[in-house]
Coordinates of C-alpha atoms in Angstrom, one line a residue:
M1 CA 0.0 0.0 0.0
S2 CA 1.5 3.3 -1.0
E3 CA 1.9 6.1 1.5
D4 CA -0.2 9.1 0.4
G5 CA -0.8 12.4 2.0
G6 CA 0.8 13.8 5.0
I7 CA -0.1 15.0 8.5
T8 CA -1.7 18.4 8.2
G9 CA -0.7 20.8 10.9
G10 CA -3.2 22.2 13.3
P11 CA -3.7 25.9 13.9
S12 CA -1.0 25.9 16.6
T13 CA 1.7 24.2 14.5
H14 CA 3.8 25.5 11.6
A15 CA 6.3 23.9 9.3
H16 CA 9.7 25.1 8.1
G17 CA 10.7 25.1 4.5
D18 CA 12.4 21.7 4.9
G19 CA 9.2 20.1 5.9
E20 CA 10.1 19.6 9.6
P21 CA 7.6 20.9 12.1
A22 CA 8.6 23.8 14.2
A23 CA 8.8 23.7 17.9
I24 CA 5.5 24.3 19.8
H25 CA 5.1 27.9 20.8
V26 CA 4.9 28.3 24.6
P27 CA 3.7 31.7 25.7
S28 CA 5.8 33.6 28.2
E29 CA 4.7 35.0 31.5
Q30 CA 3.9 38.4 30.0
Q31 CA 1.9 36.7 27.1
K32 CA -0.3 34.7 29.4
S33 CA -3.9 35.7 29.7
P34 CA -4.6 37.9 32.7
H35 CA -7.6 35.8 33.5
T36 CA -5.5 32.7 34.0
V37 CA -5.6 31.6 37.6
Q38 CA -2.1 30.9 38.9
E39 CA -1.6 27.9 41.1
D40 CA 0.4 29.9 43.6
E41 CA -2.6 32.0 44.5
Y42 CA -4.2 29.0 46.1
P43 CA -1.4 27.2 47.9
L44 CA -2.0 23.7 49.1
S45 CA -2.0 22.9 52.7
P46 CA 1.0 20.9 54.0
R47 CA 0.7 17.3 52.8
R48 CA 0.5 14.7 55.5
H49 CA 0.6 11.1 54.2
T50 CA -1.3 11.8 51.0
T51 CA -0.6 8.1 50.1
P52 CA -0.7 5.1 52.4
P53 CA 2.9 4.8 53.7
N54 CA 4.7 1.7 52.6
P55 CA 7.0 0.8 55.6
F56 CA 8.8 -1.8 53.5
S57 CA 9.8 0.5 50.7
R58 CA 13.6 0.7 50.5
R59 CA 13.8 3.2 47.6
N60 CA 17.2 4.9 47.7
T61 CA 18.2 3.0 50.8
S62 CA 19.9 -0.3 51.6
I63 CA 18.4 -3.4 53.2
D64 CA 18.3 -3.2 57.0
L65 CA 18.8 -6.1 59.3
D66 CA 15.2 -6.2 60.3
D67 CA 14.2 -6.7 56.6
Y68 CA 15.6 -10.2 56.7
F69 CA 13.2 -11.2 59.5
T70 CA 10.0 -9.1 58.9
G71 CA 8.1 -8.3 55.8
P72 CA 6.4 -8.5 53.5
R73 CA 9.4 -8.4 51.1
D74 CA 9.7 -5.4 48.8
I75 CA 9.1 -7.0 45.4
A76 CA 10.4 -3.9 43.7
K77 CA 13.9 -4.6 45.2
H78 CA 16.3 -6.3 42.8
S79 CA 19.1 -8.5 43.9
K80 CA 22.0 -9.4 41.7
W81 CA 23.0 -12.4 43.8
P82 CA 22.2 -15.9 42.4
L83 CA 19.0 -17.2 43.7
F84 CA 20.5 -20.0 45.7
M85 CA 22.7 -17.4 47.5
Q86 CA 20.0 -14.9 48.4
I87 CA 19.0 -14.6 52.0
H88 CA 16.5 -11.8 51.9
G89 CA 13.2 -13.6 51.3
S90 CA 14.7 -16.9 52.4
I91 CA 13.4 -19.0 55.3
L92 CA 16.9 -19.3 56.7
P93 CA 16.8 -16.4 59.2
K94 CA 13.8 -18.1 61.0
M95 CA 15.7 -21.4 61.0
I96 CA 18.7 -20.2 63.0
I97 CA 17.5 -21.4 66.4
P98 CA 16.0 -24.7 65.2
L99 CA 19.2 -25.6 63.3
L100 CA 21.3 -24.7 66.4
V101 CA 19.2 -27.0 68.5
V102 CA 19.5 -29.8 65.9
A103 CA 23.3 -29.3 65.7
A104 CA 23.6 -29.4 69.5
W105 CA 21.5 -32.6 69.6
A106 CA 23.5 -34.3 66.9
S107 CA 26.8 -33.3 68.6
L108 CA 25.6 -34.7 71.9
I109 CA 24.6 -38.1 70.3
T110 CA 27.8 -38.3 68.3
A111 CA 30.1 -37.4 71.2
I112 CA 28.4 -39.9 73.5
S113 CA 28.7 -42.7 71.0
I114 CA 32.3 -42.1 70.1
K115 CA 33.8 -40.9 73.4
V116 CA 32.0 -43.0 75.9
P117 CA 33.3 -46.6 76.0
N118 CA 30.9 -49.4 75.3
V119 CA 28.2 -47.0 74.2
N120 CA 26.9 -47.0 70.7
L121 CA 23.7 -45.2 70.0
G122 CA 23.6 -45.9 66.3
I123 CA 20.7 -47.9 64.8
S124 CA 19.9 -49.3 61.4
S125 CA 19.0 -46.8 58.7
I126 CA 15.9 -48.9 57.7
L127 CA 13.8 -46.6 60.0
L128 CA 15.0 -43.7 57.9
T129 CA 13.4 -45.2 54.8
I130 CA 10.2 -46.1 56.4
T131 CA 9.5 -42.8 58.2
G132 CA 10.9 -40.7 55.4
F133 CA 7.9 -41.6 53.2
V134 CA 5.4 -40.5 55.8
V135 CA 7.3 -37.3 56.5
G136 CA 7.4 -36.5 52.8
L137 CA 3.7 -37.1 52.4
G138 CA 2.9 -34.9 55.3
L139 CA 5.1 -32.0 54.2
S140 CA 3.7 -32.3 50.7
F141 CA 0.2 -32.0 52.0
R142 CA 1.1 -29.1 54.2
S143 CA 2.8 -27.2 51.4
S144 CA 0.0 -27.7 48.9
T145 CA -2.7 -26.5 51.3
A146 CA -0.6 -23.5 52.4
Y147 CA 0.1 -22.4 48.8
E148 CA -3.5 -22.9 47.9
R149 CA -4.4 -20.3 50.6
Y150 CA -1.7 -18.0 49.4
A151 CA -2.9 -18.1 45.9
E152 CA -6.5 -17.6 46.9
G153 CA -5.5 -14.5 48.9
R154 CA -3.6 -13.1 45.9
K155 CA -6.7 -13.7 43.7
C156 CA -8.9 -11.9 46.2
W157 CA -6.6 -8.8 46.2
G158 CA -6.3 -8.9 42.4
Q159 CA -10.1 -8.9 42.3
L160 CA -10.1 -6.0 44.7
I161 CA -7.8 -3.9 42.5
F162 CA -9.9 -4.7 39.5
T163 CA -13.1 -3.7 41.2
C164 CA -11.6 -0.5 42.6
Q165 CA -10.5 0.5 39.1
G166 CA -14.0 -0.1 37.8
L167 CA -15.7 1.7 40.6
G168 CA -13.4 4.7 40.2
R169 CA -14.2 4.9 36.5
V170 CA -18.0 4.8 37.3
F171 CA -17.6 7.6 39.8
W172 CA -15.4 9.8 37.7
L173 CA -16.6 9.2 34.1
H174 CA -20.2 8.0 34.3
A175 CA -21.5 10.2 37.1
V176 CA -22.8 13.4 35.6
E177 CA -21.9 16.7 37.3
R178 CA -25.1 18.8 37.5
E179 CA -25.0 22.3 36.1
D180 CA -26.1 24.0 39.3
S181 CA -23.6 22.2 41.6
K182 CA -20.6 21.2 39.5
K183 CA -18.1 21.9 42.2
E184 CA -20.0 20.1 44.9
D185 CA -20.5 17.1 42.7
L186 CA -16.7 17.1 41.8
L187 CA -15.8 17.1 45.5
A188 CA -18.3 14.4 46.2
K189 CA -16.7 12.2 43.5
L190 CA -13.3 12.7 45.1
T191 CA -14.7 11.8 48.5
A192 CA -16.2 8.6 47.2
M193 CA -13.0 7.6 45.5
N194 CA -11.2 8.2 48.8
L195 CA -13.6 5.8 50.4
V196 CA -12.7 3.2 47.8
V197 CA -9.1 3.6 48.9
A198 CA -10.2 3.5 52.6
F199 CA -12.0 0.2 51.9
A200 CA -8.8 -1.4 50.7
V201 CA -6.6 0.0 53.6
S202 CA -9.2 -0.9 56.2
L203 CA -9.4 -4.4 54.8
K204 CA -5.6 -4.7 55.1
H205 CA -5.7 -3.8 58.8
K206 CA -8.7 -6.0 59.4
L207 CA -6.9 -9.0 58.0
R208 CA -3.9 -8.2 60.3
F209 CA -6.2 -8.0 63.3
E210 CA -5.8 -4.3 63.7
P211 CA -9.3 -3.1 64.4
Y212 CA -8.8 0.6 65.2
T213 CA -8.5 3.7 63.0
Y214 CA -5.4 5.4 64.5
Y215 CA -3.0 3.9 61.9
D216 CA -1.2 6.5 59.8
D217 CA -2.5 5.3 56.4
L218 CA -6.1 5.1 57.6
V219 CA -6.9 7.8 60.1
E220 CA -7.3 10.6 57.5
L221 CA -9.4 8.6 55.2
V222 CA -12.2 7.7 57.6
D223 CA -12.1 10.5 60.1
H224 CA -15.1 12.2 58.5
I225 CA -17.5 9.2 58.7
D226 CA -19.1 7.7 61.8
T227 CA -18.0 4.1 62.4
F228 CA -17.8 1.7 65.4
A229 CA -14.0 1.5 64.9
K230 CA -13.7 5.3 65.1
S231 CA -15.8 5.4 68.3
A232 CA -13.7 2.6 69.9
T233 CA -10.5 4.4 69.0
Q234 CA -11.7 7.6 70.6
E235 CA -13.0 5.9 73.7
N236 CA -10.4 3.4 74.6
A237 CA -7.9 2.3 71.9
L238 CA -5.5 -0.4 73.0
R239 CA -2.1 0.0 71.4
P240 CA 0.4 -2.9 71.3
K241 CA 3.5 -2.5 73.5
P242 CA 6.5 -3.8 71.6
G243 CA 9.2 -5.4 73.7
V244 CA 12.8 -6.4 72.8
F245 CA 12.4 -10.0 73.9
K246 CA 9.1 -10.4 72.0
A247 CA 10.4 -8.7 68.9
V248 CA 13.5 -10.9 68.8
G249 CA 11.5 -14.0 69.5
E250 CA 9.0 -13.3 66.7
N251 CA 11.8 -12.5 64.2
L252 CA 13.5 -15.8 65.0
G253 CA 10.2 -17.7 64.7
L254 CA 10.0 -18.7 68.4
S255 CA 6.3 -19.7 69.0
F256 CA 6.4 -19.0 72.7
A257 CA 7.5 -15.4 72.1
A258 CA 4.7 -14.7 69.6
S259 CA 1.6 -13.0 71.0
N260 CA -2.0 -13.7 70.1
P261 CA -2.7 -11.6 67.0
R262 CA -6.3 -11.3 68.2
K263 CA -5.3 -9.9 71.6
L264 CA -6.3 -6.3 70.7
M265 CA -9.8 -7.5 69.6
K266 CA -10.3 -9.6 72.6
K267 CA -9.4 -6.8 75.0
A268 CA -11.6 -4.2 73.4
Q269 CA -14.1 -2.6 75.8
S270 CA -16.5 -1.3 73.1
P271 CA -17.9 -2.6 69.8
L272 CA -15.3 -2.6 67.0
G273 CA -17.7 -3.2 64.2
N274 CA -16.6 -4.2 60.7
L275 CA -14.9 -1.1 59.2
P276 CA -14.7 -2.3 55.6
L277 CA -18.4 -3.2 55.7
E278 CA -19.3 0.1 57.2
I279 CA -17.3 1.9 54.4
L280 CA -19.2 -0.2 51.9
C281 CA -22.5 1.0 53.3
Y282 CA -21.4 4.7 52.8
L283 CA -20.4 3.8 49.2
T284 CA -23.8 2.2 48.6
A285 CA -25.5 5.3 49.9
Y286 CA -23.5 7.4 47.5
V287 CA -24.4 5.2 44.5
D288 CA -28.1 5.3 45.6
E289 CA -28.0 9.1 45.6
L290 CA -26.4 9.2 42.2
A291 CA -29.1 7.0 40.8
L292 CA -31.9 9.0 42.4
N293 CA -30.5 12.3 41.3
G294 CA -30.2 11.2 37.7
Q295 CA -26.4 11.4 37.7
L296 CA -26.2 7.9 36.3
P297 CA -28.7 8.3 33.4
I298 CA -27.9 5.0 31.7
G299 CA -29.2 1.8 33.3
M300 CA -26.0 -0.1 32.6
Q301 CA -24.0 2.5 34.5
Q302 CA -26.1 1.9 37.6
T303 CA -25.8 -1.9 37.1
A304 CA -22.0 -1.5 36.8
A305 CA -21.8 0.5 40.0
Y306 CA -23.9 -1.9 42.0
N307 CA -22.1 -4.9 40.6
N308 CA -18.8 -3.4 41.7
L309 CA -20.1 -2.8 45.2
Q310 CA -21.2 -6.4 45.4
A311 CA -17.7 -7.5 44.2
L312 CA -16.2 -5.5 47.0
N313 CA -18.4 -7.4 49.4
D314 CA -17.3 -10.7 47.8
V315 CA -13.7 -9.8 48.3
L316 CA -14.3 -9.0 52.0
V317 CA -16.0 -12.3 52.6
N318 CA -13.5 -14.4 50.7
T319 CA -10.5 -12.9 52.4
E320 CA -12.0 -13.5 55.8
R321 CA -12.7 -17.1 54.7
V322 CA -9.0 -17.6 53.8
L323 CA -7.9 -16.0 57.1
N324 CA -10.3 -17.9 59.3
T325 CA -10.0 -21.3 57.7
P326 CA -6.5 -22.6 58.4
L327 CA -5.3 -26.2 58.2
P328 CA -7.3 -28.3 60.7
I329 CA -5.3 -28.3 64.0
A330 CA -5.2 -32.1 64.1
Y331 CA -3.3 -32.2 60.8
A332 CA -1.0 -29.3 61.8
I333 CA 0.0 -30.9 65.2
A334 CA 0.5 -34.3 63.6
I335 CA 2.6 -33.1 60.8
S336 CA 4.7 -30.9 63.2
Q337 CA 5.3 -33.9 65.6
I338 CA 6.2 -36.3 62.8
T339 CA 8.6 -33.9 61.2
W340 CA 10.5 -33.1 64.5
I341 CA 10.6 -36.8 65.5
Y342 CA 12.1 -37.6 62.1
V343 CA 14.7 -34.8 62.5
F344 CA 15.7 -35.9 66.0
L345 CA 16.1 -39.5 64.9
L346 CA 18.5 -38.6 62.1
P347 CA 21.7 -38.7 64.2
F348 CA 21.0 -42.2 65.5
Q349 CA 20.6 -43.5 61.9
L350 CA 23.5 -41.7 60.4
L351 CA 26.0 -42.5 63.2
L352 CA 27.1 -46.0 62.1
E353 CA 28.0 -44.9 58.6
L354 CA 29.3 -41.3 59.0
G355 CA 30.9 -41.0 62.4
W356 CA 31.7 -37.4 63.2
I357 CA 30.3 -36.3 59.9
T358 CA 26.9 -37.1 61.4
I359 CA 26.8 -33.6 62.8
P360 CA 27.0 -31.6 59.6
A361 CA 25.0 -34.2 57.7
T362 CA 22.2 -34.0 60.3
V363 CA 22.2 -30.2 60.0
A364 CA 22.1 -30.2 56.2
A365 CA 19.3 -32.8 56.1
S366 CA 17.3 -30.8 58.8
Y367 CA 17.7 -27.6 56.8
I368 CA 16.0 -29.3 53.8
I369 CA 13.2 -30.9 55.8
L370 CA 12.5 -28.1 58.2
G371 CA 12.8 -25.5 55.4
I372 CA 9.8 -26.9 53.6
F373 CA 7.9 -27.2 56.9
F374 CA 8.6 -23.6 57.9
I375 CA 7.7 -22.2 54.4
G376 CA 4.3 -23.9 54.6
H377 CA 3.8 -22.5 58.1
E378 CA 4.8 -18.9 56.9
I379 CA 2.6 -18.7 53.8
E380 CA -0.4 -20.3 55.4
N381 CA -1.6 -16.8 56.4
P382 CA -0.8 -14.7 53.4
F383 CA -2.0 -11.4 54.9
G384 CA 0.5 -11.1 57.8
N385 CA 3.8 -9.4 58.2
D386 CA 6.1 -12.3 57.4
V387 CA 8.8 -11.9 54.7
N388 CA 6.9 -14.0 52.2
D389 CA 3.4 -12.7 52.8
L390 CA 1.5 -10.7 50.3
P391 CA 2.7 -7.1 50.0
L392 CA -0.7 -5.6 51.0
D393 CA 0.8 -2.1 51.4
L394 CA 2.0 -2.1 47.8
F395 CA -1.5 -3.3 46.7
C396 CA -3.1 -0.4 48.6
Q397 CA -0.5 2.0 47.1
Q398 CA -1.4 0.7 43.6
I399 CA -5.1 1.5 44.3
V400 CA -4.2 5.0 45.4
E401 CA -2.2 5.6 42.2
D402 CA -5.1 4.2 40.1
M403 CA -7.6 6.6 41.7
E404 CA -5.2 9.5 41.2
T405 CA -4.7 8.5 37.5
I406 CA -8.4 8.3 36.8
A407 CA -9.1 11.7 38.5
A408 CA -6.1 13.4 36.9
R409 CA -8.1 14.6 33.9
P410 CA -11.7 15.4 33.2
K411 CA -13.9 13.1 31.2
P412 CA -12.3 13.2 27.7
R413 CA -14.5 14.3 24.7
V414 CA -14.3 12.0 21.7
S415 CA -13.6 15.0 19.4
E416 CA -10.5 15.9 21.4
W417 CA -8.6 12.7 20.6
V418 CA -10.3 11.5 17.3
D419 CA -10.1 14.8 15.4
N420 CA -6.4 15.3 16.3
P421 CA -3.6 16.0 13.9
R422 CA -1.5 13.3 15.7
N423 CA -4.1 10.6 15.2
K424 CA -2.8 8.3 12.5
V425 CA -6.0 6.2 12.0
L426 CA -4.4 3.6 9.6
Y427 CA -1.0 3.4 11.3
P428 CA 1.4 1.6 10.5
H429 CA 0.1 1.2 7.0
S430 CA -0.3 4.9 6.5
E431 CA 1.2 7.9 8.1
S432 CA -1.7 10.2 7.1
S433 CA -3.5 11.9 9.9
Y434 CA -7.3 12.0 10.7
S435 CA -7.8 15.3 8.8
V436 CA -6.3 13.8 5.6
W437 CA -8.6 10.8 5.6
A438 CA -11.6 13.0 6.6
Q439 CA -11.3 14.9 3.3
R440 CA -11.5 11.7 1.3
P441 CA -14.7 9.9 0.2
E442 CA -16.0 7.0 2.4
A443 CA -15.6 4.6 -0.5
V444 CA -11.8 5.3 -0.6
I445 CA -11.5 4.6 3.1
R446 CA -13.4 1.4 2.9
N447 CA -11.4 0.3 -0.2
T448 CA -8.2 1.0 1.7
L449 CA -9.4 -1.0 4.6
R450 CA -10.2 -3.9 2.3
N451 CA -6.8 -3.9 0.7
R452 CA -4.9 -3.4 4.0
P453 CA -4.7 -7.1 5.0
H454 CA -3.0 -7.9 1.7
A455 CA -0.1 -5.4 2.3
S456 CA 2.0 -7.7 4.4
Y457 CA 1.5 -10.6 2.0
D458 CA 2.5 -8.5 -1.0
K459 CA 5.7 -7.5 0.8
T460 CA 6.6 -11.1 1.7
E461 CA 5.9 -12.3 -1.9
H462 CA 8.1 -9.5 -3.4
G463 CA 10.9 -10.3 -0.9
E464 CA 10.8 -14.0 -1.8
K465 CA 11.0 -13.3 -5.5
G466 CA 13.9 -10.9 -4.9
D467 CA 15.8 -13.6 -3.0
Q468 CA 15.2 -16.1 -5.8
N469 CA 16.4 -13.7 -8.5
A470 CA 19.4 -12.9 -6.4

């Protein structure tokens, strides 16, 4: 297909004699209209957490020591180390104490058997084969169920991001701003979109058993609405008291140092409510008002709004289901007991064949077995603060950026981007702009569209014939 015509310049562009477009003229300060409102005349108030803070973001910083033990891991951080040498994100930091215990146990058994006369604690390795199958089966079951919960949690948050984007588009693009109250309707839209962000942030805190509203990324988003969580925060908010022993114990994976995550909820002296559900009620009331005021004139727009609200409710219920339905405690206890018994029996079964090498061999084998066991335990609750849990802060940050992107420009008019000198409607087959094709008859356009699929075949055929001739 031949290239015909060129891009015609708009009223604000001119061309030099050589055919190259001139630079776009930018008016100076003296040439600007006196009626233009300068942004400095209305300075913004000091910004205080305009976006939910991401405490795990290490932009322009190095990785701290705590980042190896607490998370979630910053997925935007890139490491140049080979994967098998990376420690950040590995389960190794939480296995330090268990491996030290196993090493001490293996050293004790080996020393007694070798140094003490007439004492040999070694046994046949047949037990290693028999029990190994059962341990492998249990660890496989534990890992599969844990990853299933992890994947289900990720699907729920993916659905949440998708729904927030759809609801933001309904509020910003479909909702009509009335002539007599354009400014009020504009501010109402922004308030509703902030509540969409508040829903995601409050859901994150709810899944982490943080029932109040005093958190930095939430307090400014819900301070203007009446909720049970806000009342409980004002009346008697319980704040966790971090301790050095507890923090170190939790980082090292010591179960006796970890506190009950539901402790704040159990000690509450007033109703805590369900903050995401209450925010959803406010959003529903806003959509009802849009429909009653005629600001959603098309029925499908109202349907889209209500369907997105229902999808938010589905996400709330599904995430709570994942959180509150762990592996049955009988399975969890049995798999834990079987795994540790197998690990503690390893020195007895390796002693006869390896001697002093029993100690490093037991530690290496324990790292493999306990590593799979600890990984399953860590990702079983994908909404927590472990290194390999889902980065919920980044998901909330993404929703904030999506809302800001949607609201950055007013609803675009079709004529603004269709009848545009930069719109090459048949690119890459033609460099001609919209205005060039608009001057041609409809039959020419349709004939060009009919011949367009043959362009690539014609080029291929000519190329093959040229190769043959050569």
